[in-house]
Amino acid sequence: MSAKVSAEDRDGGERGGGAGGGPGKDGTGPRSAAHEHEGTDGTEPRLKVYEGLPAAVAAVGRDPVNAPMIRHWCEAMGDTNPAYRGPGAIAPPTMLQAWTMGGLSGHQGRTGAYDELLGLLDAVGCTSVVATDCEQEYARPLRPGDEVTFDTVIESVSGAKRTRLGTGHFVTTRTDVRVDGALVGTHRFRVLKYAPVRTGPRPRRPRPVVNRDNAGFWQGVAEHRLLVQRCTACGTPRHPWLPGCNACGGLEWDTVEASGGGTVYSYVVVHHPPSPAFAEPADPPDATGVGGPYAVGLIELAEGVRMVSNVVGVPYGEVRVGLPVRVEFRTYDDEEGTQVLPVFRVVEGEG
C-alpha cells in the first residue's frame, strides 16, 4: 500500500508543478527570470557527496503510538473512520511521519549530515526552503503501544533547478520505520532549498496602527524616546499601552522614559513567507539582493515590561535568549513620507 501527498493535497492550492506554476518535485515548473544562485559552478559535486549518507541511525520515536495523538489527528483532519477508535483501533496510515518527529530537540540518532547539507546550500545563497511533496508506503498498520524506530538516509540532491520561487536544489530523504525490527512503512520527504527570485525594489515597511490609546507611545518614538506607561495608583509599568491598569484596574497613569536597555526574553526567526521589508539588507548576505530571514525578539526592558521588535546587529542565526540589546530608532521612507520605528541592536562584546 502506498500514498503520495503533494503540496496541492496539503494546502488545497496550486503550489506544485504543472499548470499551477510552482515547482514540481523534479523542478520542471514553468521557467521564469529567476537568476542562477551564486556558487552553482563547483557546488553540485559537493552536494552530491551527501547522497546516500545517513541522516538518522537507529533513532527511536519520542512516544509510542498512542490513542490521544490519533484522536487529535482525526479531529484536525475531520477523519471519522471507525477503524481509528475503540478497541482494536489502528493509527491512520498517513500519520507515519508523526511518530518519527523529534520536535525542537531532535533525536539522539541524528548524524548531522542533513544539517550540514542545508548549511552548504545556505552558504551558496539557497536560504529559503519549501516542502514540495512526500510519498509513503505502508507495510502494516500501526497500533497503540507500538514503539517505532527508524533510519533516515539522504536519498538524492538534484542539480540546480529554476522555479517561479527561485533557483535551488530539491533534497529528498527516505525514512524507513520499523517496529520490533520489522519494516512497517517508508516515508520520502522532499524540500526545495532555493535562492528567492528578485521581485523588484525592496518593499517598504507597513505603518503601525496608531489609535487614541497608543498615540503617546508613537509620539515618543518619533522624538527618539521610548515611553512606558505607569499606573499612578499602584506604580505598575505596562506595555503595550492600555487605557487601564491590569494589576489594580486604575485608570490614571503617567509615563516613564525607558533607558532602552534590555535582554532577549524570547525570539522567532521568520523564514517563510519571505518578508524582505522586515529583513536586514545584508542579513544574511545572499544572492537575492533583498535580504533573507529575520529575527523578531520579545525584549525584556530594564523597566520590567516586554516589547516586540526586530533584533539587529548580528546574523539572525546568532540571536539567542539572554542577549543584551539596546533600542535604536530607525527612519524608514514610505508613500506617506517617513516613519520612525524602534528596533533592538545587540550590544557588542556582551552576551
mmCIF file with all atom_site columns, N, CA, C and O in Angstrom, residues 181-202:
data_model
loop_
_atom_site.group_PDB
_atom_site.id
_atom_site.type_symbol
_atom_site.label_atom_id
_atom_site.label_alt_id
_atom_site.label_comp_id
_atom_site.label_asym_id
_atom_site.label_entity_id
_atom_site.label_seq_id
_atom_site.pdbx_PDB_ins_code
_atom_site.Cartn_x
_atom_site.Cartn_y
_atom_site.Cartn_z
_atom_site.occupancy
_atom_site.B_iso_or_equiv
_atom_site.pdbx_formal_charge
_atom_site.auth_seq_id
_atom_site.auth_comp_id
_atom_site.auth_asym_id
_atom_site.auth_atom_id
_atom_site.pdbx_PDB_model_num
ATOM 1  N N  . GLY A 1 181 ? 11.905 -4.348 14.819 1.00 0.00 ? 181 GLY A N  1
ATOM 2  C CA . GLY A 1 181 ? 12.813 -4.721 13.747 1.00 0.00 ? 181 GLY A CA 1
ATOM 3  C C  . GLY A 1 181 ? 12.167 -4.966 12.409 1.00 0.00 ? 181 GLY A C  1
ATOM 4  O O  . GLY A 1 181 ? 12.873 -5.114 11.403 1.00 0.00 ? 181 GLY A O  1
ATOM 5  N N  . ALA A 1 182 ? 10.846 -4.998 12.339 1.00 0.00 ? 182 ALA A N  1
ATOM 6  C CA . ALA A 1 182 ? 10.141 -5.276 11.081 1.00 0.00 ? 182 ALA A CA 1
ATOM 7  C C  . ALA A 1 182 ? 9.691  -3.960 10.449 1.00 0.00 ? 182 ALA A C  1
ATOM 8  O O  . ALA A 1 182 ? 9.150  -3.085 11.122 1.00 0.00 ? 182 ALA A O  1
ATOM 9  N N  . LEU A 1 183 ? 9.893  -3.833 9.139  1.00 0.00 ? 183 LEU A N  1
ATOM 10 C CA . LEU A 1 183 ? 9.512  -2.631 8.422  1.00 0.00 ? 183 LEU A CA 1
ATOM 11 C C  . LEU A 1 183 ? 7.990  -2.464 8.430  1.00 0.00 ? 183 LEU A C  1
ATOM 12 O O  . LEU A 1 183 ? 7.256  -3.379 8.070  1.00 0.00 ? 183 LEU A O  1
ATOM 13 N N  . VAL A 1 184 ? 7.519  -1.276 8.851  1.00 0.00 ? 184 VAL A N  1
ATOM 14 C CA . VAL A 1 184 ? 6.081  -1.014 8.837  1.00 0.00 ? 184 VAL A CA 1
ATOM 15 C C  . VAL A 1 184 ? 5.718  0.069  7.821  1.00 0.00 ? 184 VAL A C  1
ATOM 16 O O  . VAL A 1 184 ? 4.552  0.180  7.420  1.00 0.00 ? 184 VAL A O  1
ATOM 17 N N  . GLY A 1 185 ? 6.697  0.857  7.387  1.00 0.00 ? 185 GLY A N  1
ATOM 18 C CA . GLY A 1 185 ? 6.395  1.890  6.409  1.00 0.00 ? 185 GLY A CA 1
ATOM 19 C C  . GLY A 1 185 ? 7.635  2.656  5.998  1.00 0.00 ? 185 GLY A C  1
ATOM 20 O O  . GLY A 1 185 ? 8.666  2.623  6.682  1.00 0.00 ? 185 GLY A O  1
ATOM 21 N N  . THR A 1 186 ? 7.539  3.323  4.865  1.00 0.00 ? 186 THR A N  1
ATOM 22 C CA . THR A 1 186 ? 8.623  4.147  4.336  1.00 0.00 ? 186 THR A CA 1
ATOM 23 C C  . THR A 1 186 ? 8.065  5.525  4.000  1.00 0.00 ? 186 THR A C  1
ATOM 24 O O  . THR A 1 186 ? 6.989  5.637  3.402  1.00 0.00 ? 186 THR A O  1
ATOM 25 N N  . HIS A 1 187 ? 8.804  6.552  4.391  1.00 0.00 ? 187 HIS A N  1
ATOM 26 C CA . HIS A 1 187 ? 8.365  7.935  4.184  1.00 0.00 ? 187 HIS A CA 1
ATOM 27 C C  . HIS A 1 187 ? 9.452  8.687  3.424  1.00 0.00 ? 187 HIS A C  1
ATOM 28 O O  . HIS A 1 187 ? 10.591 8.790  3.888  1.00 0.00 ? 187 HIS A O  1
ATOM 29 N N  . ARG A 1 188 ? 9.114  9.161  2.227  1.00 0.00 ? 188 ARG A N  1
ATOM 30 C CA . ARG A 1 188 ? 10.022 10.018 1.469  1.00 0.00 ? 188 ARG A CA 1
ATOM 31 C C  . ARG A 1 188 ? 9.522  11.459 1.571  1.00 0.00 ? 188 ARG A C  1
ATOM 32 O O  . ARG A 1 188 ? 8.339  11.715 1.371  1.00 0.00 ? 188 ARG A O  1
ATOM 33 N N  . PHE A 1 189 ? 10.445 12.366 1.870  1.00 0.00 ? 189 PHE A N  1
ATOM 34 C CA . PHE A 1 189 ? 10.089 13.768 2.053  1.00 0.00 ? 189 PHE A CA 1
ATOM 35 C C  . PHE A 1 189 ? 11.012 14.623 1.200  1.00 0.00 ? 189 PHE A C  1
ATOM 36 O O  . PHE A 1 189 ? 12.228 14.422 1.196  1.00 0.00 ? 189 PHE A O  1
ATOM 37 N N  . ARG A 1 190 ? 10.410 15.558 0.465  1.00 0.00 ? 190 ARG A N  1
ATOM 38 C CA . ARG A 1 190 ? 11.195 16.353 -0.494 1.00 0.00 ? 190 ARG A CA 1
ATOM 39 C C  . ARG A 1 190 ? 11.002 17.837 -0.222 1.00 0.00 ? 190 ARG A C  1
ATOM 40 O O  . ARG A 1 190 ? 9.866  18.306 -0.045 1.00 0.00 ? 190 ARG A O  1
ATOM 41 N N  . VAL A 1 191 ? 12.109 18.572 -0.150 1.00 0.00 ? 191 VAL A N  1
ATOM 42 C CA . VAL A 1 191 ? 12.053 20.019 0.017  1.00 0.00 ? 191 VAL A CA 1
ATOM 43 C C  . VAL A 1 191 ? 12.850 20.678 -1.104 1.00 0.00 ? 191 VAL A C  1
ATOM 44 O O  . VAL A 1 191 ? 13.739 20.061 -1.707 1.00 0.00 ? 191 VAL A O  1
ATOM 45 N N  . LEU A 1 192 ? 12.515 21.921 -1.367 1.00 0.00 ? 192 LEU A N  1
ATOM 46 C CA . LEU A 1 192 ? 13.291 22.752 -2.285 1.00 0.00 ? 192 LEU A CA 1
ATOM 47 C C  . LEU A 1 192 ? 14.011 23.807 -1.458 1.00 0.00 ? 192 LEU A C  1
ATOM 48 O O  . LEU A 1 192 ? 13.380 24.607 -0.769 1.00 0.00 ? 192 LEU A O  1
ATOM 49 N N  . LYS A 1 193 ? 15.359 23.791 -1.508 1.00 0.00 ? 193 LYS A N  1
ATOM 50 C CA . LYS A 1 193 ? 16.167 24.856 -0.902 1.00 0.00 ? 193 LYS A CA 1
ATOM 51 C C  . LYS A 1 193 ? 16.556 25.781 -2.043 1.00 0.00 ? 193 LYS A C  1
ATOM 52 O O  . LYS A 1 193 ? 17.242 25.380 -2.986 1.00 0.00 ? 193 LYS A O  1
ATOM 53 N N  . TYR A 1 194 ? 16.157 27.047 -1.952 1.00 0.00 ? 194 TYR A N  1
ATOM 54 C CA . TYR A 1 194 ? 16.290 27.913 -3.113 1.00 0.00 ? 194 TYR A CA 1
ATOM 55 C C  . TYR A 1 194 ? 16.705 29.327 -2.736 1.00 0.00 ? 194 TYR A C  1
ATOM 56 O O  . TYR A 1 194 ? 16.553 29.769 -1.585 1.00 0.00 ? 194 TYR A O  1
ATOM 57 N N  . ALA A 1 195 ? 17.239 30.041 -3.738 1.00 0.00 ? 195 ALA A N  1
ATOM 58 C CA . ALA A 1 195 ? 17.530 31.465 -3.617 1.00 0.00 ? 195 ALA A CA 1
ATOM 59 C C  . ALA A 1 195 ? 16.329 32.211 -4.177 1.00 0.00 ? 195 ALA A C  1
ATOM 60 O O  . ALA A 1 195 ? 16.011 32.072 -5.354 1.00 0.00 ? 195 ALA A O  1
ATOM 61 N N  . PRO A 1 196 ? 15.618 32.977 -3.353 1.00 0.00 ? 196 PRO A N  1
ATOM 62 C CA . PRO A 1 196 ? 14.394 33.632 -3.833 1.00 0.00 ? 196 PRO A CA 1
ATOM 63 C C  . PRO A 1 196 ? 14.669 34.518 -5.038 1.00 0.00 ? 196 PRO A C  1
ATOM 64 O O  . PRO A 1 196 ? 15.693 35.191 -5.126 1.00 0.00 ? 196 PRO A O  1
ATOM 65 N N  . VAL A 1 197 ? 13.723 34.515 -5.976 1.00 0.00 ? 197 VAL A N  1
ATOM 66 C CA . VAL A 1 197 ? 13.862 35.306 -7.191 1.00 0.00 ? 197 VAL A CA 1
ATOM 67 C C  . VAL A 1 197 ? 13.735 36.784 -6.859 1.00 0.00 ? 197 VAL A C  1
ATOM 68 O O  . VAL A 1 197 ? 13.010 37.179 -5.951 1.00 0.00 ? 197 VAL A O  1
ATOM 69 N N  . ARG A 1 198 ? 14.458 37.606 -7.584 1.00 0.00 ? 198 ARG A N  1
ATOM 70 C CA . ARG A 1 198 ? 14.337 39.058 -7.417 1.00 0.00 ? 198 ARG A CA 1
ATOM 71 C C  . ARG A 1 198 ? 12.926 39.481 -7.830 1.00 0.00 ? 198 ARG A C  1
ATOM 72 O O  . ARG A 1 198 ? 12.411 39.066 -8.844 1.00 0.00 ? 198 ARG A O  1
ATOM 73 N N  . THR A 1 199 ? 12.334 40.339 -7.038 1.00 0.00 ? 199 THR A N  1
ATOM 74 C CA . THR A 1 199 ? 10.969 40.782 -7.335 1.00 0.00 ? 199 THR A CA 1
ATOM 75 C C  . THR A 1 199 ? 10.867 42.285 -7.513 1.00 0.00 ? 199 THR A C  1
ATOM 76 O O  . THR A 1 199 ? 9.775  42.831 -7.516 1.00 0.00 ? 199 THR A O  1
ATOM 77 N N  . GLY A 1 200 ? 11.988 42.960 -7.648 1.00 0.00 ? 200 GLY A N  1
ATOM 78 C CA . GLY A 1 200 ? 11.942 44.406 -7.841 1.00 0.00 ? 200 GLY A CA 1
ATOM 79 C C  . GLY A 1 200 ? 12.477 45.139 -6.638 1.00 0.00 ? 200 GLY A C  1
ATOM 80 O O  . GLY A 1 200 ? 13.211 44.576 -5.817 1.00 0.00 ? 200 GLY A O  1
ATOM 81 N N  . PRO A 1 201 ? 12.140 46.420 -6.500 1.00 0.00 ? 201 PRO A N  1
ATOM 82 C CA . PRO A 1 201 ? 12.674 47.211 -5.397 1.00 0.00 ? 201 PRO A CA 1
ATOM 83 C C  . PRO A 1 201 ? 12.288 46.617 -4.044 1.00 0.00 ? 201 PRO A C  1
ATOM 84 O O  . PRO A 1 201 ? 11.252 45.981 -3.894 1.00 0.00 ? 201 PRO A O  1
ATOM 85 N N  . ARG A 1 202 ? 13.138 46.861 -3.067 1.00 0.00 ? 202 ARG A N  1
ATOM 86 C CA . ARG A 1 202 ? 12.868 46.389 -1.717 1.00 0.00 ? 202 ARG A CA 1
ATOM 87 C C  . ARG A 1 202 ? 11.557 46.999 -1.218 1.00 0.00 ? 202 ARG A C  1
ATOM 88 O O  . ARG A 1 202 ? 11.380 48.216 -1.225 1.00 0.00 ? 202 ARG A O  1
#
